CSV table of C-alpha atoms and ligand atoms in Angstrom, one decimal:
chain,number,residue,atom,x,y,z
A,22,MET,CA,-39.0,-24.2,36.1
A,23,LYS,CA,-37.1,-25.0,32.8
A,24,LEU,CA,-38.9,-24.7,29.5
A,25,TRP,CA,-37.7,-28.2,28.8
A,26,SER,CA,-38.4,-29.7,32.3
A,27,GLY,CA,-41.1,-32.1,31.1
A,28,ARG,CA,-39.1,-35.3,31.1
A,29,PHE,CA,-37.0,-34.5,34.1
A,30,ALA,CA,-37.6,-35.7,37.7
A,31,LYS,CA,-35.0,-33.5,39.4
A,32,GLU,CA,-33.9,-29.9,39.4
A,33,THR,CA,-30.8,-29.1,37.5
A,34,ASP,CA,-27.8,-28.9,39.8
A,35,ALA,CA,-26.8,-25.3,40.5
A,36,LEU,CA,-23.3,-25.9,39.1
A,37,VAL,CA,-24.7,-27.3,35.9
A,38,ASN,CA,-27.2,-24.5,35.7
A,39,ASP,CA,-24.4,-21.9,35.5
A,40,PHE,CA,-22.1,-24.1,33.5
A,41,ASN,CA,-24.7,-24.8,30.8
A,42,ALA,CA,-25.9,-21.2,30.6
A,43,SER,CA,-24.8,-18.9,27.8
A,44,ILE,CA,-27.0,-15.9,28.7
A,45,GLN,CA,-23.9,-14.0,30.2
A,46,PHE,CA,-22.6,-13.6,26.6
A,47,ASP,CA,-25.4,-14.4,24.1
A,48,GLN,CA,-27.6,-11.6,25.4
A,49,ARG,CA,-25.7,-9.6,22.8
A,50,LEU,CA,-27.9,-11.4,20.3
A,51,TYR,CA,-31.2,-10.0,21.8
A,52,LYS,CA,-32.0,-7.9,18.8
A,53,GLU,CA,-31.4,-10.6,16.2
A,54,ASP,CA,-33.3,-13.1,18.4
A,55,ILE,CA,-36.4,-10.9,18.7
A,56,THR,CA,-36.3,-9.8,15.0
A,57,GLY,CA,-36.0,-13.5,14.0
A,58,SER,CA,-38.9,-14.5,16.3
A,59,MET,CA,-41.1,-11.7,14.9
A,60,ALA,CA,-40.5,-12.9,11.3
A,61,HIS,CA,-41.1,-16.5,12.4
A,62,ALA,CA,-44.4,-15.6,14.1
A,63,LYS,CA,-45.6,-13.6,11.1
A,64,MET,CA,-44.9,-16.5,8.8
A,65,LEU,CA,-46.6,-19.0,11.1
A,66,GLY,CA,-49.7,-16.8,11.1
A,67,ASP,CA,-49.6,-16.3,7.3
A,68,CYS,CA,-49.3,-20.0,6.7
A,69,GLY,CA,-52.2,-20.8,9.1
A,70,VAL,CA,-49.9,-22.8,11.5
A,71,ILE,CA,-51.0,-20.5,14.4
A,72,PRO,CA,-54.0,-18.2,14.5
A,73,GLN,CA,-53.3,-14.7,13.1
A,74,ALA,CA,-54.4,-13.1,16.3
A,75,ASP,CA,-51.7,-15.1,18.2
A,76,ALA,CA,-49.1,-14.1,15.6
A,77,ALA,CA,-50.1,-10.4,16.1
A,78,ALA,CA,-50.0,-10.8,19.9
A,79,ILE,CA,-46.6,-12.4,19.7
A,80,ARG,CA,-45.2,-9.7,17.5
A,81,GLU,CA,-46.6,-6.9,19.8
A,82,GLY,CA,-45.2,-8.7,22.9
A,83,LEU,CA,-41.8,-9.1,21.3
A,84,SER,CA,-41.6,-5.4,20.3
A,85,GLY,CA,-42.4,-4.5,23.9
A,86,ILE,CA,-39.6,-6.8,25.1
A,87,LEU,CA,-37.2,-5.2,22.6
A,88,ALA,CA,-38.0,-1.7,23.8
A,89,ASP,CA,-37.6,-2.8,27.4
A,90,VAL,CA,-34.3,-4.5,26.8
A,91,GLU,CA,-33.0,-1.4,25.0
A,92,ALA,CA,-34.2,0.8,27.9
A,93,GLY,CA,-32.3,-1.5,30.3
A,94,LYS,CA,-35.5,-2.6,32.0
A,95,VAL,CA,-35.0,-6.4,31.4
A,96,GLU,CA,-33.0,-8.6,33.7
A,97,PHE,CA,-31.9,-11.9,32.0
A,98,THR,CA,-31.4,-15.0,34.1
A,99,ALA,CA,-29.1,-18.0,33.9
A,100,ASP,CA,-32.2,-20.1,35.0
A,101,ASN,CA,-33.4,-19.6,31.5
A,102,GLU,CA,-30.1,-20.6,30.1
A,103,ASP,CA,-29.7,-18.5,27.0
A,104,ILE,CA,-31.1,-15.5,25.1
A,105,HIS,CA,-33.6,-17.7,23.2
A,106,MET,CA,-35.3,-19.1,26.3
A,107,ASN,CA,-35.0,-15.9,28.2
A,108,VAL,CA,-37.0,-14.0,25.5
A,109,GLU,CA,-39.5,-16.8,25.2
A,110,ALA,CA,-40.1,-17.0,28.9
A,111,LEU,CA,-40.5,-13.2,29.1
A,112,LEU,CA,-43.0,-13.3,26.2
A,113,THR,CA,-45.1,-16.0,27.8
A,114,ALA,CA,-45.1,-14.2,31.1
A,115,ARG,CA,-46.3,-11.1,29.3
A,116,ILE,CA,-48.9,-12.4,26.9
A,117,GLY,CA,-49.8,-15.9,28.2
A,118,ASP,CA,-50.7,-18.8,25.9
A,119,ALA,CA,-50.1,-17.1,22.6
A,120,GLY,CA,-46.4,-16.9,23.7
A,121,LYS,CA,-46.3,-20.6,24.0
A,122,ARG,CA,-47.1,-21.0,20.3
A,123,LEU,CA,-44.0,-19.1,19.1
A,124,HIS,CA,-41.7,-22.1,19.2
A,125,THR,CA,-44.0,-24.1,16.8
A,126,ALA,CA,-42.0,-25.5,13.9
A,127,ARG,CA,-38.7,-24.1,15.3
A,128,SER,CA,-35.8,-25.3,17.4
A,129,ARG,CA,-33.2,-23.4,19.3
A,130,ASN,CA,-30.8,-25.0,16.8
A,131,ASP,CA,-32.1,-23.1,13.8
A,132,GLN,CA,-32.8,-20.1,16.1
A,133,VAL,CA,-29.3,-19.7,17.3
A,134,ALA,CA,-27.9,-20.3,13.8
A,135,LEU,CA,-30.1,-17.5,12.5
A,136,ASP,CA,-29.3,-15.0,15.3
A,137,PHE,CA,-25.6,-15.6,15.1
A,138,ARG,CA,-25.6,-15.3,11.3
A,139,MET,CA,-27.5,-12.1,11.5
A,140,TYR,CA,-25.2,-10.7,14.1
A,141,VAL,CA,-22.1,-11.4,11.9
A,142,ARG,CA,-23.9,-9.9,9.0
A,143,ARG,CA,-24.6,-6.7,11.0
A,144,GLU,CA,-21.0,-6.3,12.1
A,145,ILE,CA,-19.3,-6.7,8.7
A,146,PRO,CA,-20.2,-3.2,7.4
A,147,VAL,CA,-19.2,-1.7,10.8
A,148,ILE,CA,-15.7,-3.2,10.3
A,149,THR,CA,-15.4,-2.4,6.6
A,150,GLY,CA,-16.6,1.1,7.3
A,151,GLN,CA,-13.7,1.5,9.8
A,152,ILE,CA,-11.2,0.1,7.2
A,153,VAL,CA,-12.5,2.5,4.6
A,154,GLU,CA,-11.9,5.4,7.0
A,155,PHE,CA,-8.4,4.2,7.5
A,156,LEU,CA,-7.9,3.9,3.7
A,157,ASP,CA,-8.8,7.6,3.4
A,158,VAL,CA,-6.2,8.4,6.0
A,159,LEU,CA,-3.6,6.4,4.1
A,160,ALA,CA,-4.5,8.0,0.8
A,161,ASN,CA,-4.2,11.5,2.3
A,162,GLN,CA,-0.8,10.7,3.9
A,163,ALA,CA,0.4,9.1,0.7
A,164,ALA,CA,-0.5,12.2,-1.3
A,165,LYS,CA,1.8,14.3,0.9
A,166,TYR,CA,4.9,12.0,0.5
A,167,GLN,CA,5.0,11.0,-3.1
A,168,THR,CA,8.5,12.4,-3.6
A,169,ALA,CA,9.8,11.5,-0.2
A,170,VAL,CA,12.6,9.0,-1.1
A,171,MET,CA,13.1,6.2,1.5
A,172,PRO,CA,14.9,2.9,1.3
A,173,GLY,CA,12.7,0.0,0.5
A,174,TYR,CA,13.9,-3.1,2.4
A,175,THR,CA,14.2,-6.8,2.0
A,176,HIS,CA,15.5,-8.9,4.9
A,177,LEU,CA,15.3,-5.5,6.7
A,178,GLN,CA,18.4,-4.6,4.6
A,179,ARG,CA,18.3,-1.5,2.5
A,180,ALA,CA,17.4,-2.7,-1.0
A,181,GLN,CA,16.0,-0.2,-3.6
A,182,PRO,CA,14.6,3.4,-3.5
A,183,ILE,CA,10.9,3.9,-3.0
A,184,SER,CA,8.8,6.7,-1.7
A,185,PHE,CA,7.0,6.9,1.6
A,186,ALA,CA,3.8,7.1,-0.4
A,187,HIS,CA,4.6,3.9,-2.2
A,188,HIS,CA,5.1,2.2,1.2
A,189,LEU,CA,1.8,3.4,2.6
A,190,LEU,CA,0.0,2.5,-0.5
A,191,ALA,CA,1.1,-1.1,-0.1
A,192,TYR,CA,-0.8,-1.2,3.1
A,193,ALA,CA,-3.8,0.4,1.4
A,194,ALA,CA,-3.7,-2.4,-1.1
A,195,MET,CA,-3.7,-5.0,1.7
A,196,LEU,CA,-6.5,-3.3,3.6
A,197,SER,CA,-8.6,-3.0,0.4
A,198,ARG,CA,-8.4,-6.8,0.1
A,199,ASP,CA,-9.5,-7.1,3.7
A,200,VAL,CA,-12.6,-5.1,2.8
A,201,THR,CA,-13.5,-7.3,-0.2
A,202,ARG,CA,-12.7,-10.4,1.8
A,203,LEU,CA,-15.3,-9.3,4.4
A,204,GLU,CA,-17.7,-8.4,1.7
A,205,ASP,CA,-17.4,-11.9,0.2
A,206,CYS,CA,-18.1,-13.4,3.6
A,207,GLY,CA,-21.2,-11.2,3.9
A,208,LYS,CA,-22.4,-12.4,0.5
A,209,ARG,CA,-21.8,-16.1,1.2
A,210,LEU,CA,-23.5,-16.1,4.6
A,211,ASN,CA,-26.7,-14.5,3.4
A,212,GLU,CA,-28.8,-17.7,3.3
A,213,CYS,CA,-31.4,-18.2,6.1
A,214,PRO,CA,-31.2,-21.3,8.4
A,215,LEU,CA,-34.5,-20.6,10.0
A,216,GLY,CA,-37.0,-23.4,9.3
A,217,SER,CA,-34.3,-26.1,9.5
A,218,GLY,CA,-35.9,-27.0,12.8
A,219,ALA,CA,-33.8,-29.1,15.2
A,220,LEU,CA,-32.1,-30.7,12.1
A,221,ALA,CA,-34.8,-32.4,10.0
A,222,GLY,CA,-37.1,-29.5,8.9
A,223,THR,CA,-40.7,-29.7,10.0
A,224,THR,CA,-44.0,-31.3,9.2
A,225,TYR,CA,-45.8,-27.9,9.4
A,226,PRO,CA,-46.6,-26.1,6.1
A,227,ILE,CA,-44.1,-23.3,6.7
A,228,ASP,CA,-42.8,-20.9,4.1
A,229,ARG,CA,-39.1,-20.6,4.5
A,230,TRP,CA,-38.9,-18.1,1.6
A,231,GLU,CA,-41.1,-15.7,3.5
A,232,THR,CA,-38.9,-15.6,6.6
A,233,ALA,CA,-35.8,-15.5,4.5
A,234,ARG,CA,-37.1,-12.5,2.5
A,235,GLU,CA,-38.5,-10.8,5.6
A,236,LEU,CA,-35.1,-11.0,7.3
A,237,GLY,CA,-33.1,-9.8,4.3
A,238,PHE,CA,-31.6,-13.1,3.2
A,239,ASP,CA,-31.2,-14.0,-0.5
A,240,ALA,CA,-32.7,-17.5,0.1
A,241,PRO,CA,-33.3,-20.2,2.7
A,242,MET,CA,-30.4,-22.6,3.3
A,243,GLY,CA,-31.0,-25.6,1.0
A,244,ASN,CA,-30.3,-28.4,3.5
A,245,SER,CA,-31.8,-28.4,7.0
A,246,LEU,CA,-29.0,-30.5,8.5
A,247,ASP,CA,-26.4,-28.0,7.1
A,248,GLY,CA,-28.6,-25.2,8.3
A,249,VAL,CA,-28.1,-26.0,11.9
A,250,SER,CA,-24.6,-27.4,11.7
A,251,ASP,CA,-22.8,-24.8,9.7
A,252,ARG,CA,-20.5,-22.2,11.4
A,253,ASP,CA,-18.5,-21.5,8.2
A,254,TYR,CA,-19.6,-17.9,8.3
A,255,ALA,CA,-18.1,-17.4,11.7
A,256,LEU,CA,-14.9,-19.1,10.7
A,257,GLU,CA,-14.7,-17.0,7.5
A,258,LEU,CA,-15.2,-13.9,9.5
A,259,LEU,CA,-12.5,-14.9,12.0
A,260,SER,CA,-10.2,-15.8,9.1
A,261,ALA,CA,-10.7,-12.5,7.5
A,262,LEU,CA,-10.2,-10.7,10.8
A,263,SER,CA,-7.0,-12.7,11.5
A,264,ILE,CA,-5.6,-11.6,8.1
A,265,LEU,CA,-6.7,-8.0,8.7
A,266,MET,CA,-4.9,-8.1,12.1
A,267,MET,CA,-1.9,-9.7,10.5
A,268,HIS,CA,-1.7,-6.6,8.2
A,269,LEU,CA,-2.2,-4.2,11.1
A,270,SER,CA,0.5,-6.1,13.0
A,271,ARG,CA,3.1,-5.8,10.2
A,272,PHE,CA,2.2,-2.1,10.0
A,273,ALA,CA,2.5,-1.8,13.7
A,274,GLU,CA,6.0,-3.4,13.6
A,275,GLU,CA,7.1,-0.9,11.1
A,276,VAL,CA,5.7,2.0,13.0
A,277,ILE,CA,7.6,0.8,16.1
A,278,LEU,CA,10.8,0.6,14.0
A,279,TRP,CA,10.3,3.9,12.3
A,280,CYS,CA,9.8,5.9,15.5
A,281,SER,CA,12.9,4.4,17.1
A,282,TRP,CA,16.0,6.6,17.3
A,283,GLU,CA,17.8,4.1,15.0
A,284,PHE,CA,15.3,5.1,12.2
A,285,LYS,CA,13.5,8.3,13.2
A,286,PHE,CA,11.4,8.2,10.0
A,287,ILE,CA,8.4,9.3,12.0
A,288,ASP,CA,7.4,10.7,15.3
A,289,LEU,CA,4.1,9.7,16.9
A,290,ASP,CA,1.8,12.5,18.1
A,291,ASP,CA,1.9,12.9,21.9
A,292,ALA,CA,-1.7,11.9,22.1
A,293,TYR,CA,-0.9,8.5,20.5
A,294,ALA,CA,2.2,7.6,22.5
A,295,THR,CA,2.9,6.9,26.1
A,296,GLY,CA,5.6,7.5,28.7
A,297,SER,CA,7.7,5.5,31.1
A,298,SER,CA,7.2,5.5,34.8
A,299,ILE,CA,11.0,5.6,35.4
A,300,MET,CA,12.7,6.9,32.3
A,301,PRO,CA,11.9,10.5,31.9
A,302,GLN,CA,13.0,10.7,28.2
A,303,LYS,CA,10.8,7.8,27.0
A,304,LYS,CA,8.0,8.1,24.4
A,305,ASN,CA,6.7,4.7,23.6
A,306,PRO,CA,4.6,3.4,20.7
A,307,ASP,CA,2.2,1.4,23.0
A,308,VAL,CA,-0.7,1.7,20.6
A,309,ALA,CA,1.3,-0.1,17.8
A,310,GLU,CA,2.6,-2.6,20.3
A,311,LEU,CA,-0.9,-3.4,21.6
A,312,VAL,CA,-2.3,-3.8,18.1
A,313,ARG,CA,0.6,-6.2,17.4
A,314,GLY,CA,-0.1,-8.0,20.6
A,315,LYS,CA,-3.9,-8.2,20.1
A,316,THR,CA,-3.3,-9.9,16.8
A,317,GLY,CA,-2.4,-13.0,18.8
A,318,ARG,CA,-5.7,-13.1,20.5
A,319,VAL,CA,-7.7,-12.8,17.3
A,320,TYR,CA,-5.6,-15.7,15.9
A,321,GLY,CA,-6.5,-17.6,19.1
A,322,ASP,CA,-10.2,-16.9,18.5
A,323,LEU,CA,-9.9,-18.4,15.0
A,324,MET,CA,-8.0,-21.5,16.2
A,325,GLY,CA,-10.3,-21.9,19.2
A,326,LEU,CA,-13.4,-22.2,17.0
A,327,LEU,CA,-11.7,-24.2,14.3
A,328,THR,CA,-10.7,-26.7,17.0
A,329,ALA,CA,-14.1,-26.7,18.6
A,330,MET,CA,-15.7,-27.6,15.3
A,331,LYS,CA,-13.3,-30.1,13.9
A,332,GLY,CA,-14.6,-33.3,15.5
A,333,LEU,CA,-18.3,-32.5,15.7
A,334,PRO,CA,-20.8,-35.0,14.1
A,335,LEU,CA,-23.8,-33.4,12.4
A,336,ALA,CA,-26.0,-31.7,13.5
A,337,TYR,CA,-26.0,-29.5,16.6
A,338,ASN,CA,-23.8,-30.3,19.5
A,339,LYS,CA,-23.5,-28.1,22.7
A,340,ASP,CA,-19.8,-27.6,21.9
A,341,MET,CA,-21.2,-25.1,19.3
A,342,GLN,CA,-22.2,-22.8,22.1
A,343,GLU,CA,-18.5,-22.0,22.3
A,344,ASP,CA,-18.7,-20.3,18.9
A,345,LYS,CA,-19.9,-16.9,20.2
A,346,GLU,CA,-17.3,-15.7,22.6
A,347,PRO,CA,-14.4,-15.9,20.2
A,348,VAL,CA,-16.4,-14.1,17.5
A,349,PHE,CA,-17.5,-11.4,19.9
A,350,ASP,CA,-13.9,-11.1,21.2
A,351,ALA,CA,-12.4,-10.8,17.7
A,352,ILE,CA,-15.0,-8.3,16.6
A,353,ASP,CA,-14.5,-6.2,19.7
A,354,THR,CA,-10.7,-6.3,19.3
A,355,VAL,CA,-10.7,-5.3,15.6
A,356,GLU,CA,-13.3,-2.6,16.2
A,357,MET,CA,-11.1,-1.2,18.9
A,358,CYS,CA,-7.8,-1.5,17.0
A,359,LEU,CA,-8.9,0.1,13.7
A,360,PRO,CA,-9.9,3.6,14.7
A,361,VAL,CA,-7.0,4.1,17.1
A,362,PHE,CA,-4.4,2.8,14.6
A,363,SER,CA,-5.9,4.9,11.9
A,364,ALA,CA,-5.8,8.1,14.1
A,365,MET,CA,-2.2,7.3,15.0
A,366,ILE,CA,-1.2,7.1,11.4
A,367,GLY,CA,-3.2,10.2,10.5
A,368,THR,CA,-1.5,12.3,13.2
A,369,MET,CA,2.1,11.1,13.0
A,370,THR,CA,4.9,13.5,12.0
A,371,VAL,CA,6.9,12.2,9.0
A,372,HIS,CA,10.6,13.0,8.7
A,373,PRO,CA,11.4,12.8,5.0
A,374,GLU,CA,14.9,14.1,5.6
A,375,ASN,CA,15.8,11.2,7.8
A,376,MET,CA,14.4,8.8,5.2
A,377,ARG,CA,16.5,10.4,2.5
A,378,ARG,CA,19.6,10.2,4.7
A,379,ALA,CA,19.0,6.5,5.3
A,380,ALA,CA,18.5,6.0,1.6
A,381,GLY,CA,21.9,7.6,0.9
A,382,HIS,CA,23.7,4.7,2.5
A,383,GLY,CA,23.4,1.0,1.8
A,384,PHE,CA,24.0,1.1,-2.0
A,385,ILE,CA,20.3,1.1,-2.8
A,386,ASN,CA,21.1,2.4,-6.3
A,387,ALA,CA,23.3,-0.6,-7.1
A,388,THR,CA,20.5,-2.2,-9.2
A,389,ASP,CA,20.2,1.1,-11.0
A,390,CYS,CA,23.9,1.1,-11.6
A,391,ALA,CA,23.7,-2.3,-13.2
A,392,ASP,CA,20.7,-1.2,-15.2
A,393,TYR,CA,22.8,1.7,-16.5
A,394,LEU,CA,25.4,-0.7,-17.9
A,395,THR,CA,22.7,-3.0,-19.3
A,396,LYS,CA,21.1,-0.1,-21.1
A,397,LYS,CA,24.6,0.5,-22.6
A,398,GLY,CA,24.6,-3.0,-24.0
A,399,MET,CA,26.2,-5.2,-21.2
A,400,PRO,CA,24.1,-8.4,-20.4
A,401,PHE,CA,22.4,-7.9,-17.0
A,402,ARG,CA,24.2,-10.8,-15.3
A,403,ASP,CA,27.6,-9.3,-16.3
A,404,ALA,CA,26.5,-5.8,-15.2
A,405,TYR,CA,25.4,-7.3,-11.9
A,406,THR,CA,28.9,-8.8,-11.3
A,407,THR,CA,30.6,-5.6,-12.3
A,408,VAL,CA,28.6,-3.5,-9.9
A,409,GLY,CA,29.3,-6.1,-7.2
A,410,HIS,CA,33.0,-5.4,-7.7
A,411,LEU,CA,32.3,-1.7,-7.5
A,412,VAL,CA,30.4,-2.1,-4.2
A,413,ALA,CA,33.4,-4.0,-2.8
A,414,LEU,CA,35.7,-1.2,-4.0
A,415,CYS,CA,33.4,1.4,-2.3
A,416,GLY,CA,33.7,-0.7,0.9
A,417,GLN,CA,37.5,-0.4,0.8
A,418,LYS,CA,37.4,3.3,0.0
A,419,GLY,CA,34.6,4.2,2.4
A,420,LYS,CA,32.6,5.7,-0.5
A,421,THR,CA,29.2,5.4,-2.0
A,422,LEU,CA,28.8,4.5,-5.7
A,423,GLU,CA,28.1,8.1,-6.7
A,424,GLU,CA,31.2,9.2,-4.8
A,425,LEU,CA,33.5,7.1,-7.0
A,426,SER,CA,35.4,9.0,-9.7
A,427,LEU,CA,34.8,8.3,-13.3
A,428,ASP,CA,38.2,6.7,-13.5
A,429,GLU,CA,37.4,4.4,-10.6
A,430,LEU,CA,34.1,3.5,-12.2
A,431,ARG,CA,35.9,2.9,-15.6
A,432,SER,CA,38.3,0.6,-13.8
A,433,ALA,CA,35.3,-1.8,-13.7
A,434,SER,CA,33.8,-1.1,-17.1
A,435,PRO,CA,34.6,1.4,-19.9
A,436,LEU,CA,30.9,1.8,-20.5
A,437,PHE,CA,30.7,4.3,-17.7
A,438,ASP,CA,30.3,8.0,-18.7
A,439,GLU,CA,29.5,11.3,-17.0
A,440,ASP,CA,25.7,10.6,-17.3
A,441,VAL,CA,26.1,7.8,-14.7
A,442,TYR,CA,26.0,10.3,-11.9
A,443,ASP,CA,22.5,11.3,-13.0
A,444,ALA,CA,21.5,7.7,-13.2
A,445,LEU,CA,22.7,7.1,-9.6
A,446,LYS,CA,20.8,10.0,-8.1
A,447,LEU,CA,18.3,8.4,-5.8
A,448,GLU,CA,15.5,10.9,-6.8
A,449,ASN,CA,16.1,9.8,-10.4
A,450,CYS,CA,16.3,6.1,-9.5
A,451,MET,CA,12.9,6.4,-7.9
A,452,ALA,CA,11.3,8.6,-10.5
A,453,LEU,CA,12.3,6.2,-13.3
A,454,ARG,CA,10.6,3.3,-11.6
A,455,GLY,CA,7.4,4.0,-13.5
A,456,SER,CA,6.5,0.4,-14.3
A,457,TYR,CA,2.9,-0.4,-13.4
A,458,GLY,CA,2.6,-0.5,-9.6
A,459,GLY,CA,6.0,1.1,-9.1
A,460,PRO,CA,7.0,4.0,-6.8
A,461,ALA,CA,7.3,6.8,-9.5
A,462,VAL,CA,5.0,9.7,-8.9
A,463,SER,CA,2.8,8.9,-11.9
A,464,GLU,CA,2.2,5.4,-10.4
A,465,THR,CA,1.6,6.5,-6.8
A,466,THR,CA,-0.8,9.1,-8.2
A,467,ARG,CA,-2.7,6.3,-10.0
A,468,GLN,CA,-2.7,4.1,-6.8
A,469,ILE,CA,-4.0,7.0,-4.7
A,470,LYS,CA,-6.8,7.5,-7.2
A,471,THR,CA,-7.7,3.8,-7.1
A,472,VAL,CA,-7.9,3.9,-3.3
A,473,ARG,CA,-10.1,7.0,-3.3
A,474,ALA,CA,-12.4,5.4,-5.9
A,475,PHE,CA,-12.6,2.3,-3.8
A,476,THR,CA,-13.5,4.2,-0.6
A,477,ALA,CA,-16.0,6.4,-2.4
A,478,ALA,CA,-17.8,3.4,-3.7
A,479,ARG,CA,-18.0,1.8,-0.3
A,480,LYS,CA,-19.1,5.0,1.4
A,481,GLN,CA,-21.9,5.4,-1.1
A,482,LYS,CA,-23.0,1.8,-0.5
A,483,LEU,CA,-22.8,2.1,3.3
A,484,ARG,CA,-24.9,5.3,3.2
A,485,LYS,CA,-27.7,3.4,1.4
B,11,LIG,N1,-27.4,-21.6,23.8
B,11,LIG,C1,-27.3,-22.5,22.7
B,11,LIG,C2,-26.1,-22.2,21.9
B,11,LIG,O1,-25.6,-21.1,21.9
B,11,LIG,C3,-28.5,-22.5,21.9
B,11,LIG,C4,-28.8,-23.7,21.1
B,11,LIG,C5,-29.2,-24.8,22.1
B,11,LIG,N2,-29.7,-26.0,21.5
B,11,LIG,C6,-29.7,-27.1,22.1
B,11,LIG,N3,-30.2,-28.2,21.4
B,11,LIG,N4,-29.3,-27.3,23.3
B,11,LIG,O2,-25.6,-23.0,21.1
């Protein structure tokens, strides 16, 4: 018999029973549900809403249920619809009438809002912890390749010289923002919806501050209607995870390019690559491709929930039961992607010689050549045009800029001198880019330090 069967004259249709149930997926929230109920029962006892003896019996019963769920001894049933009613029914079966007092001054609407919020809050440090590990891997790899010159690209055309360290540190900057974005989400969500009731609060003399404190929240949510209607925290999480996956996907795309024969900037470790069933020579970057592919499903999770929420009048609507699967899916996907991607990057073999060879073609020192003339007094726009002519000349002669003779260079401008050859050396071009945030070793050293300080601070916080 349903907990809510009072006003019904008929049994629920079997199809509706299954269709309506969410226990298949929301059983994941068992711990949050039980912890939330324990805090609620304690508060009801403390405020004199239920007898203290009942509150104690409820708490004891719930901790027994928690232990049994964790030991795999509990079977949930779709007949009890969701995790909330499954736990309540189990409790009443175990302790009798006291169990029936648990739902005083509460609704499943504030209950589910609480459970889900606590679940998201619990997963945030798991994910930021994984990102922090990845940041350490990036800092270590970057430290090894600070003088490895590679072409930086725009439009996937060789553009200006950078180092491999500089390139990796760009991803470190992006992933650091992912960490702080998730931390922001964690801070903002930390208000407690419990006590909002179905939507309109309650007539019982409850203490919402007590339950908020007990459950580690900064405060109760200030509006009971908002308390049960809000899923912003889930959407913020999904947004942050979508952006994180977008970063991983761009990185994945570059890894795929870099390990192609056309680039060969890196080789993936055999343990992080896969073979072909027909082509004996193949070594494929499946891990990177899957991360790129799974980015789509995380975006889908975000779009699914945004769309489910967009037309809902306040307060709770059953549509909102659809909030959990996309969030679970996105969390599972991200938590699967991060460690494997990080290990792939940590174990790859880097080929600085191939990066250097690629950097040697494509006139990536053309800006430096123009800067050379500018430093000798020519306005930049004129220098730009002059070097453009030289690049065209190189095209005709099949030469690079540094292969042009001084006479050939002087045919474009008399300002060229012997020292131009030093100015055109890629190692110098990179080393001289010491502006704040640039690829010069002094600057990549600073960036590596910043990343290490960032991860050290997080590791200390996570340990607490
Ligand atoms: N299983 C429901 C959900 O996940 C719990 C809240 C149900 N509330 C209600 N009024 N039917 O959204």
